CSV table of C-alpha atoms in Angstrom, one decimal:
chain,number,residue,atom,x,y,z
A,1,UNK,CA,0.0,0.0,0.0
A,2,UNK,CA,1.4,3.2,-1.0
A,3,UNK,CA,0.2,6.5,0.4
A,4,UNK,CA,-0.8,7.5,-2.9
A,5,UNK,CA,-3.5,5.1,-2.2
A,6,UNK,CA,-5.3,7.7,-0.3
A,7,UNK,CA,-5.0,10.1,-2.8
A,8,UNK,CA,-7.2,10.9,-6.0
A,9,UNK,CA,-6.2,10.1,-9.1
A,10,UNK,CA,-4.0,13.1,-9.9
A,11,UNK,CA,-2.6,11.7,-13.4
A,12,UNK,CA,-4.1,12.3,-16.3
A,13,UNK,CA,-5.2,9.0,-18.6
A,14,UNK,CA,-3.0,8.8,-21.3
A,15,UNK,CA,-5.7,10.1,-23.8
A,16,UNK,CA,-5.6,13.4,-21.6
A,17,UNK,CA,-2.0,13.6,-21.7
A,18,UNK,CA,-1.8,13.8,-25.2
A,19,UNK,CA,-4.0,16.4,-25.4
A,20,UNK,CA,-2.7,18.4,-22.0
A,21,UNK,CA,0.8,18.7,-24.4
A,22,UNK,CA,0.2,20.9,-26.7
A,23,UNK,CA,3.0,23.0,-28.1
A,24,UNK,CA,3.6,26.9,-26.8
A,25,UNK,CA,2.8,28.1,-30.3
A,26,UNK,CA,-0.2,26.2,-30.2
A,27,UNK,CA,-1.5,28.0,-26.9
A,28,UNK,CA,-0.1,31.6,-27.5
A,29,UNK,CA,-3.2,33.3,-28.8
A,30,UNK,CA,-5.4,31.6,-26.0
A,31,UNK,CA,-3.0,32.7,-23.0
A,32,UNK,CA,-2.3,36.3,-24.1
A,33,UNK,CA,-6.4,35.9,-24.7
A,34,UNK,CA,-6.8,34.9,-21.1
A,35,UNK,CA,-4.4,36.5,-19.2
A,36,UNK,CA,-5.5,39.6,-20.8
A,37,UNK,CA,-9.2,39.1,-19.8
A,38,UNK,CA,-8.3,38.0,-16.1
A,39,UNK,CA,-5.2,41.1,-15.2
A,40,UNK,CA,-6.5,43.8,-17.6
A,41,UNK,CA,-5.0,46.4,-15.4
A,42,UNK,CA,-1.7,45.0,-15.3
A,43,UNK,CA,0.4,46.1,-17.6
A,44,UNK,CA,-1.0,49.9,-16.6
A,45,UNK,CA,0.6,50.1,-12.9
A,46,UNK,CA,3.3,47.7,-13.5
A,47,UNK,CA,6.0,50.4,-13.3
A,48,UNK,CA,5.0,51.5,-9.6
A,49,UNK,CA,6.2,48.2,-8.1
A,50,UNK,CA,9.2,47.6,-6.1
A,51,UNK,CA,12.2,46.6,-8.0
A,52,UNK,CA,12.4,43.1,-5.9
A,53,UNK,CA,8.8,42.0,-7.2
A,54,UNK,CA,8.5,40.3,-9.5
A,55,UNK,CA,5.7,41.2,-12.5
A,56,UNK,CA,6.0,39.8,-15.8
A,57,UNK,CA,5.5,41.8,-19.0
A,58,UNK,CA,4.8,40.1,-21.3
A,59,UNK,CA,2.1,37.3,-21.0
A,60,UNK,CA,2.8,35.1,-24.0
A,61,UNK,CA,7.0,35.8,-24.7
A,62,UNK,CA,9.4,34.2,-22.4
A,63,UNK,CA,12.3,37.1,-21.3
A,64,UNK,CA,13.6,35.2,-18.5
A,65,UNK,CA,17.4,34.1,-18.5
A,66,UNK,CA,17.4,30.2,-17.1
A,67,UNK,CA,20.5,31.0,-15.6
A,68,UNK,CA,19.2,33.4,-13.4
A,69,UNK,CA,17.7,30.6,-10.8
A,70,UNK,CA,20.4,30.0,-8.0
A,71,UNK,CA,20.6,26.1,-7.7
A,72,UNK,CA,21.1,26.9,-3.5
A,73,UNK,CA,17.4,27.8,-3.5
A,74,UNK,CA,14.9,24.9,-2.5
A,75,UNK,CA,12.2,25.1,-5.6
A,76,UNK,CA,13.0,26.9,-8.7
A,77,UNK,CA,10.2,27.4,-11.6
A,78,UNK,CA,11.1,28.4,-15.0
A,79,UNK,CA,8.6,30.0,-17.7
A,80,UNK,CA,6.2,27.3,-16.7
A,81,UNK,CA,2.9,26.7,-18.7
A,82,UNK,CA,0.9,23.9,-17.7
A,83,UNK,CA,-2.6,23.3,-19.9
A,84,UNK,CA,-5.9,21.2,-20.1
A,85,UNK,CA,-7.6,20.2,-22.9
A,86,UNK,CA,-5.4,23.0,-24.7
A,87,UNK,CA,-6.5,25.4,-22.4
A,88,UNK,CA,-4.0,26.8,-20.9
A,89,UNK,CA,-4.1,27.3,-17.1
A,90,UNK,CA,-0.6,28.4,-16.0
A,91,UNK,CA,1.4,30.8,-18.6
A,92,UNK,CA,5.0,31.7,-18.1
A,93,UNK,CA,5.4,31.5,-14.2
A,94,UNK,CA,8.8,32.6,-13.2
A,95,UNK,CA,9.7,32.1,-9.9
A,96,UNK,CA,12.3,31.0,-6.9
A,97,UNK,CA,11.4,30.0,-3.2
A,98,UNK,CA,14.6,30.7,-1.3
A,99,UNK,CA,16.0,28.7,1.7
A,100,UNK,CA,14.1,29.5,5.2
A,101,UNK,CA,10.9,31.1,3.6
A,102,UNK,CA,7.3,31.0,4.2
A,103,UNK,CA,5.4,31.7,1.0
A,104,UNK,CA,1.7,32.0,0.3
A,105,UNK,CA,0.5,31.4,-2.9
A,106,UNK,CA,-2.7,33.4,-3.5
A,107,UNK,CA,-5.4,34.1,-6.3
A,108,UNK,CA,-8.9,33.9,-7.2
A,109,UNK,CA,-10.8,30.5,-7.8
A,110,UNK,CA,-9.5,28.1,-11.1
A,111,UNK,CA,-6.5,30.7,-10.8
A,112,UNK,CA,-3.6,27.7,-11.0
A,113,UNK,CA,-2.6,28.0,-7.9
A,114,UNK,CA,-3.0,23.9,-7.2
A,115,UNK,CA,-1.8,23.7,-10.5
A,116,UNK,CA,1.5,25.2,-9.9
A,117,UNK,CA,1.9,22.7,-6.7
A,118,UNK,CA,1.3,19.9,-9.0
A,119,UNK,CA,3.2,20.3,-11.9
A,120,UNK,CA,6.0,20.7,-9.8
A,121,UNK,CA,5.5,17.6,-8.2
A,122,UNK,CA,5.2,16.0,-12.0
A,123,UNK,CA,2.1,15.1,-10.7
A,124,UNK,CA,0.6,17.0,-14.0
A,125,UNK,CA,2.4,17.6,-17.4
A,126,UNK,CA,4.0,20.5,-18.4
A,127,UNK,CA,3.7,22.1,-21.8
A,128,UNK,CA,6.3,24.9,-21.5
A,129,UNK,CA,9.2,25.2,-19.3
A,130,UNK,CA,11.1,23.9,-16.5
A,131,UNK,CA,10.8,23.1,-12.5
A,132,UNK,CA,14.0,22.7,-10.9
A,133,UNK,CA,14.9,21.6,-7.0
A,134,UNK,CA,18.0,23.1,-5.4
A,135,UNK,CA,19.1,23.0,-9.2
A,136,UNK,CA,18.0,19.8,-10.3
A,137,UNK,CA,15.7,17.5,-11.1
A,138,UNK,CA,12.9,16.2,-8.8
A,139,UNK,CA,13.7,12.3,-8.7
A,140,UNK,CA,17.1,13.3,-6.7
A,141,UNK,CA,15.4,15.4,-4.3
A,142,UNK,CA,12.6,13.4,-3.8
A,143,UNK,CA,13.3,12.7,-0.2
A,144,UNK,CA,13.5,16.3,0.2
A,145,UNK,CA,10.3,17.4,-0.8
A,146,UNK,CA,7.1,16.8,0.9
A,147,UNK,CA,3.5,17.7,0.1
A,148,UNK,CA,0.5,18.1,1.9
A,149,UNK,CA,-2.8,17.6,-0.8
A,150,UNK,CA,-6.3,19.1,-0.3
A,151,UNK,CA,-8.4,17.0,2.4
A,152,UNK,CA,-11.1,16.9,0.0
A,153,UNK,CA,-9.0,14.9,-2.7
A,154,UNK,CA,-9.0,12.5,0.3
A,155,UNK,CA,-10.6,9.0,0.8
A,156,UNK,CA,-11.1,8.9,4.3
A,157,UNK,CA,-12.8,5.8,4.3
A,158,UNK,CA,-9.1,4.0,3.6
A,159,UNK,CA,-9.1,1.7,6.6
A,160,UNK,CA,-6.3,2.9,8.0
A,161,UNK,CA,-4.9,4.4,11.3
A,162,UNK,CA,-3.8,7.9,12.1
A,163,UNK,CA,-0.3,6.3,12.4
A,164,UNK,CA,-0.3,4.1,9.3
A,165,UNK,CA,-0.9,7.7,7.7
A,166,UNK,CA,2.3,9.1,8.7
A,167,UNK,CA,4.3,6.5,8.8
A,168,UNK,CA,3.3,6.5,4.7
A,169,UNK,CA,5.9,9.4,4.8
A,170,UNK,CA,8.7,7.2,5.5
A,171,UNK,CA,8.0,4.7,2.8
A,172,UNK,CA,10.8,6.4,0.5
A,173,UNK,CA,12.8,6.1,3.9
A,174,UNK,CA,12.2,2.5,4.2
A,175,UNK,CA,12.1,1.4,0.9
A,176,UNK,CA,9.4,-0.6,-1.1
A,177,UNK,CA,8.1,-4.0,0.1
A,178,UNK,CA,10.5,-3.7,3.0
A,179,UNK,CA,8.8,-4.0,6.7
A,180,UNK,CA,8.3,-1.2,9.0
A,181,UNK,CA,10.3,-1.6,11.7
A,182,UNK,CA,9.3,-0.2,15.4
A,183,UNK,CA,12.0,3.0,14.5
A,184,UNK,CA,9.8,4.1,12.0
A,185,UNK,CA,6.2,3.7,13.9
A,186,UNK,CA,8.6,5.7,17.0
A,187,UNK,CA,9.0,8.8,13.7
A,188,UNK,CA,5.9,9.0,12.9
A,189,UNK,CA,3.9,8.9,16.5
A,190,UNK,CA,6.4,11.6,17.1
A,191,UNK,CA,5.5,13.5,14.5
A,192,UNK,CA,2.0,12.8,15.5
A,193,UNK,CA,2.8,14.5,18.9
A,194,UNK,CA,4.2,17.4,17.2
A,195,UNK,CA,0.5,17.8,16.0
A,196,UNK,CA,-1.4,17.2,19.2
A,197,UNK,CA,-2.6,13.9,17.8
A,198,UNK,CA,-0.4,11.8,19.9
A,199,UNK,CA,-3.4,9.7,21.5
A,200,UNK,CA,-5.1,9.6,18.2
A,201,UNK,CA,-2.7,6.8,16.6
A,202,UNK,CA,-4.4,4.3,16.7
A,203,UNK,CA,-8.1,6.1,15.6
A,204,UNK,CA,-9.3,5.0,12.2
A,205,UNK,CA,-8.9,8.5,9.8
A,206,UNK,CA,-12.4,7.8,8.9
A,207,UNK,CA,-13.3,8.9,12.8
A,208,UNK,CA,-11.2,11.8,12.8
A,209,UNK,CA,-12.7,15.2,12.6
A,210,UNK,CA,-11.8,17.3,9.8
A,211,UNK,CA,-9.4,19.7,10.9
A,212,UNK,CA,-7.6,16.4,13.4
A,213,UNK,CA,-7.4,14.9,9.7
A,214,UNK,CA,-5.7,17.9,7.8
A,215,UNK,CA,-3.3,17.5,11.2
A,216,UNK,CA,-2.7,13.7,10.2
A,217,UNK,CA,-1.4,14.8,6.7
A,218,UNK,CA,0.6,17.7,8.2
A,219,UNK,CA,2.2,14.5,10.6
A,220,UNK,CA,2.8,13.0,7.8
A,221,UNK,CA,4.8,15.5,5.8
A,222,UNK,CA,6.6,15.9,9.0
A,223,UNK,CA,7.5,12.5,9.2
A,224,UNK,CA,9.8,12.9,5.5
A,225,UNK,CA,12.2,15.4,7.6
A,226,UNK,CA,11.6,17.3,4.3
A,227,UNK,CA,13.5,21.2,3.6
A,228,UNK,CA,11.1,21.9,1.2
A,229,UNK,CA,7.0,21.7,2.1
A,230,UNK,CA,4.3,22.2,-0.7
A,231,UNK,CA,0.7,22.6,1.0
A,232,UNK,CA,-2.9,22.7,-0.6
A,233,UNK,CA,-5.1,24.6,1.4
A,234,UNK,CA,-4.1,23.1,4.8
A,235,UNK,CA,-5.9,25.8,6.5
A,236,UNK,CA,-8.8,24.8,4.7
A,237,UNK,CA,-12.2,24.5,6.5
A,238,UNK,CA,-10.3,24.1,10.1
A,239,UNK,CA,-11.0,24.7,13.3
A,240,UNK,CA,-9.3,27.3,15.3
A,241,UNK,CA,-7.1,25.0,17.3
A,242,UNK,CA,-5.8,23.5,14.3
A,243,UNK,CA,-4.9,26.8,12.8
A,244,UNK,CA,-2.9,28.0,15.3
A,245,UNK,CA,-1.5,24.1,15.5
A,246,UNK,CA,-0.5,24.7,11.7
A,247,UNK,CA,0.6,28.3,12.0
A,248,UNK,CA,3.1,26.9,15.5
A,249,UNK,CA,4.7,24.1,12.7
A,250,UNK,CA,5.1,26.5,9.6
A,251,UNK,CA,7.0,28.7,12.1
A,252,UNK,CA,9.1,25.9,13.8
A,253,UNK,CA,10.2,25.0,9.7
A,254,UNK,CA,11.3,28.5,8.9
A,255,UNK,CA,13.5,28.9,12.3
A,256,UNK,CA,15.1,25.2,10.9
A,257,UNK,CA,16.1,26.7,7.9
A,258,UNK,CA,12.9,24.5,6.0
A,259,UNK,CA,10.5,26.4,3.6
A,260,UNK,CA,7.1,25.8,3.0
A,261,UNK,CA,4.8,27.1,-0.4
A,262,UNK,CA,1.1,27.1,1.3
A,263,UNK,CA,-1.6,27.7,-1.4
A,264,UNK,CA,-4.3,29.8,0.4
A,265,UNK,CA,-7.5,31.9,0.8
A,266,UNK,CA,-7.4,34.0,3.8
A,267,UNK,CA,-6.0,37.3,2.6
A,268,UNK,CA,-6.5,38.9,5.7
A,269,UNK,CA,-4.0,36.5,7.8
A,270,UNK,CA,-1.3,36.3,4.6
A,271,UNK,CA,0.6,39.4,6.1
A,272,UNK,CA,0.6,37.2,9.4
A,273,UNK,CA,1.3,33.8,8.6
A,274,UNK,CA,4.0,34.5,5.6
A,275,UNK,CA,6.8,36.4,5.2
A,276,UNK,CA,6.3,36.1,1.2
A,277,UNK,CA,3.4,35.9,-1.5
A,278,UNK,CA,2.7,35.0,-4.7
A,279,UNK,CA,-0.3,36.6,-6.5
A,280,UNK,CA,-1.6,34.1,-9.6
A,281,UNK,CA,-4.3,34.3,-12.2
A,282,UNK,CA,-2.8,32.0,-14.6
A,283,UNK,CA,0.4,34.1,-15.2
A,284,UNK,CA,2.2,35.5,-12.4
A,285,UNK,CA,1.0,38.7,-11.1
A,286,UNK,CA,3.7,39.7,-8.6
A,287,UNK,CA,5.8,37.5,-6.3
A,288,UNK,CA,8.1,38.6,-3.3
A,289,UNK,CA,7.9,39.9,0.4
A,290,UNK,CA,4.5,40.7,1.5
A,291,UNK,CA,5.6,44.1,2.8
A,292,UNK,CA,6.1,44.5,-1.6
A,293,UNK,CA,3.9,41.9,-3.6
A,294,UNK,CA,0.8,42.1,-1.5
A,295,UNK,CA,-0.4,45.1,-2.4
A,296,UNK,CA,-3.8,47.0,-2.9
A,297,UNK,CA,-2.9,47.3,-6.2
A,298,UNK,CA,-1.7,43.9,-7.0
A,299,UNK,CA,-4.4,42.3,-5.5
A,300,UNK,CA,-6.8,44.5,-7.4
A,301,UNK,CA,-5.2,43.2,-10.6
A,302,UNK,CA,-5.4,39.4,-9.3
A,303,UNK,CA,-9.0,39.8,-8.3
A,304,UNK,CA,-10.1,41.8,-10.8
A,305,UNK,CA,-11.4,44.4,-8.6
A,306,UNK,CA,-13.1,42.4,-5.8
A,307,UNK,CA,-13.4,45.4,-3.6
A,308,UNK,CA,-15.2,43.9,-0.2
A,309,UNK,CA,-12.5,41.4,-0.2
A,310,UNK,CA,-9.9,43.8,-1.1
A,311,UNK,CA,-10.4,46.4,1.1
A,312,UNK,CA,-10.4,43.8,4.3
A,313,UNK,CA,-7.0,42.7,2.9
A,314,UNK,CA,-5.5,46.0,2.6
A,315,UNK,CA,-6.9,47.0,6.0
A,316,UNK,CA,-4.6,43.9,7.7
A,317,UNK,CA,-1.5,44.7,5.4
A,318,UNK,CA,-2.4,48.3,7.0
A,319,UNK,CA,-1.9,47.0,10.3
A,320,UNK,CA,0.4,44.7,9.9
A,321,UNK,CA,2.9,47.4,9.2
A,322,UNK,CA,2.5,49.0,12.8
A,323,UNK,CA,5.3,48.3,15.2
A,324,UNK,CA,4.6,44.6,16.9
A,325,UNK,CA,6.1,42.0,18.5
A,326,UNK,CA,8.4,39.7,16.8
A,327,UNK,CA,6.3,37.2,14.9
């Protein structure tokens, strides 16, 4: 049993591979089409941004220099394009994640932002570009690398245990059709404990609550003693106690030196929980600290003008910036 076993089927069939590859000319007039349509003020206020964020130009002509990636930085992501059906969904994102970094990765519904996770896991092809992992490929940073999927892509009614979960996170560890020995149960009730879930191990998933689950599959990304952290929603539809649970671990990672890329919806807690942001609607609208790339402005051009939503966002950056405590 492997733990993509709990997962849903994130492959395409080969039928929809074939026709998730088309070629960049193929998909030029649709993305400049799209991109255009979903950032129409971008390319007006682009000049007013700091020098250190990141906005593309140019939505459908690659300008970035491959070379420019450093291959010390944990995740790397070159001109991506990633596309369904020959739609495209992801168009040209440029990007680093550098060591000891908390980033969120924020945009409107059917933005990309899963997307982005997922093609850089390979768990989706690629039509354009490159993803790189401290300057190489993923298969020899696999141990390195841990991901944390949406709850809902879930089957909780796996019969399985809290702590067969985790310990799913050393399999790469262990090795395939090898047994897991009582060292590795020790690792992951551990990282159970790091959780709160220590005198859940041996509670079916099925039983869990749902944010007690979304702890389980933080455990068992813990578990893989991963650098590098990629997390779908984890704060999604949680309780209170497992927010702050998540918000303690994502801090403990950054003061080891780890990073994690957390795709999520609360603007109002991104200047709280991250130190950097990236702002998607299928191309990259700004990336950087969230003192520079989470902006009024930036978020106006990601949302397309969602004002209620904007204005509560812009109100926290606000207050953010007032002298407090060290986070």
């Amino acid at each position: 049993m492997s733990s993509t076993d709990l997962h849903e089927s994130s492959k395409p069939s080969p039928q929809d591979a074939q026709q998730t590859r088309p070629s960049k000319d193929q998909l030029t007039h649709q993305a400049h089409t799209q991109a255009t349509s979903n950032s129409h003020s971008h390319n007006s206020h682009s000049h007013n941004s700091h020098p250190n964020t990141i906005h593309p130009t140019n939505s459908h002509a690659s300008s970035h220099d491959p070379s420019s990636h450093d291959p010390r930085f944990p995740l790397a992501v070159h001109d991506l394009t990633v596309a369904y059906h020959r739609k495209p969904v992801l168009w040209n994102v440029d990007l680093d994640i550098a060591p000891a970094t908390l980033t969120a990765v924020v945009g409107p519904n059917g933005a990309g932002k899963s997307t982005l996770l997922k093609a850089a896991l390979g768990l989706l092809p690629i039509a354009g570009g490159f993803v790189r992992f401290w300057g190489t490929d993923l298969k020899s940073q696999r141990n390195r690398v841990a991901y944390v999927p949406q709850r809902e892509s879930v089957d909780w009614d796996f019969p399985v245990t809290a702590l067969d979960v985790v310990t799913m996170g050393l399999y790469g560890r262990i090795g395939w059709l090898m047994p897991v020995r009582k060292k590795h149960r020790d690792l992951a009730r551990h990282a159970l404990d790091r959780v709160g879930l220590a005198d859940f191990a041996s509670r079916q998933i099925r039983q869990l609550s749902g944010g007690q689950q979304q702890r389980v599959f933080l455990a068992r990304a813990l578990a893989q003693e991963a650098d590098l952290y990629l997390m779908d929603e984890p704060f999604a539809a949680v309780d209170a106690a497992t927010e702050e649970a998540i918000v303690s671990l994502l801090r403990d990672l950054r003061a080891h030196g780890k990073s994690a890329v957390v795709v999520h919806h609360d603007l109002e807690t991104v200047p709280d929980y991250f130190d950097h942001a990236i702002l998607l609607n299928h191309r990259l609208i700004a990336y950087g600290p969230v003192d520079r790339a989470f902006t009024h402005e930036n978020l106006r051009t990601t949302y397309g003008g969602r004002l209620t939503l904007l204005e509560t966002a812009a109100e926290s950056l606000a207050s953010s910036s007032k002298p407090s405590p060290q986070r």
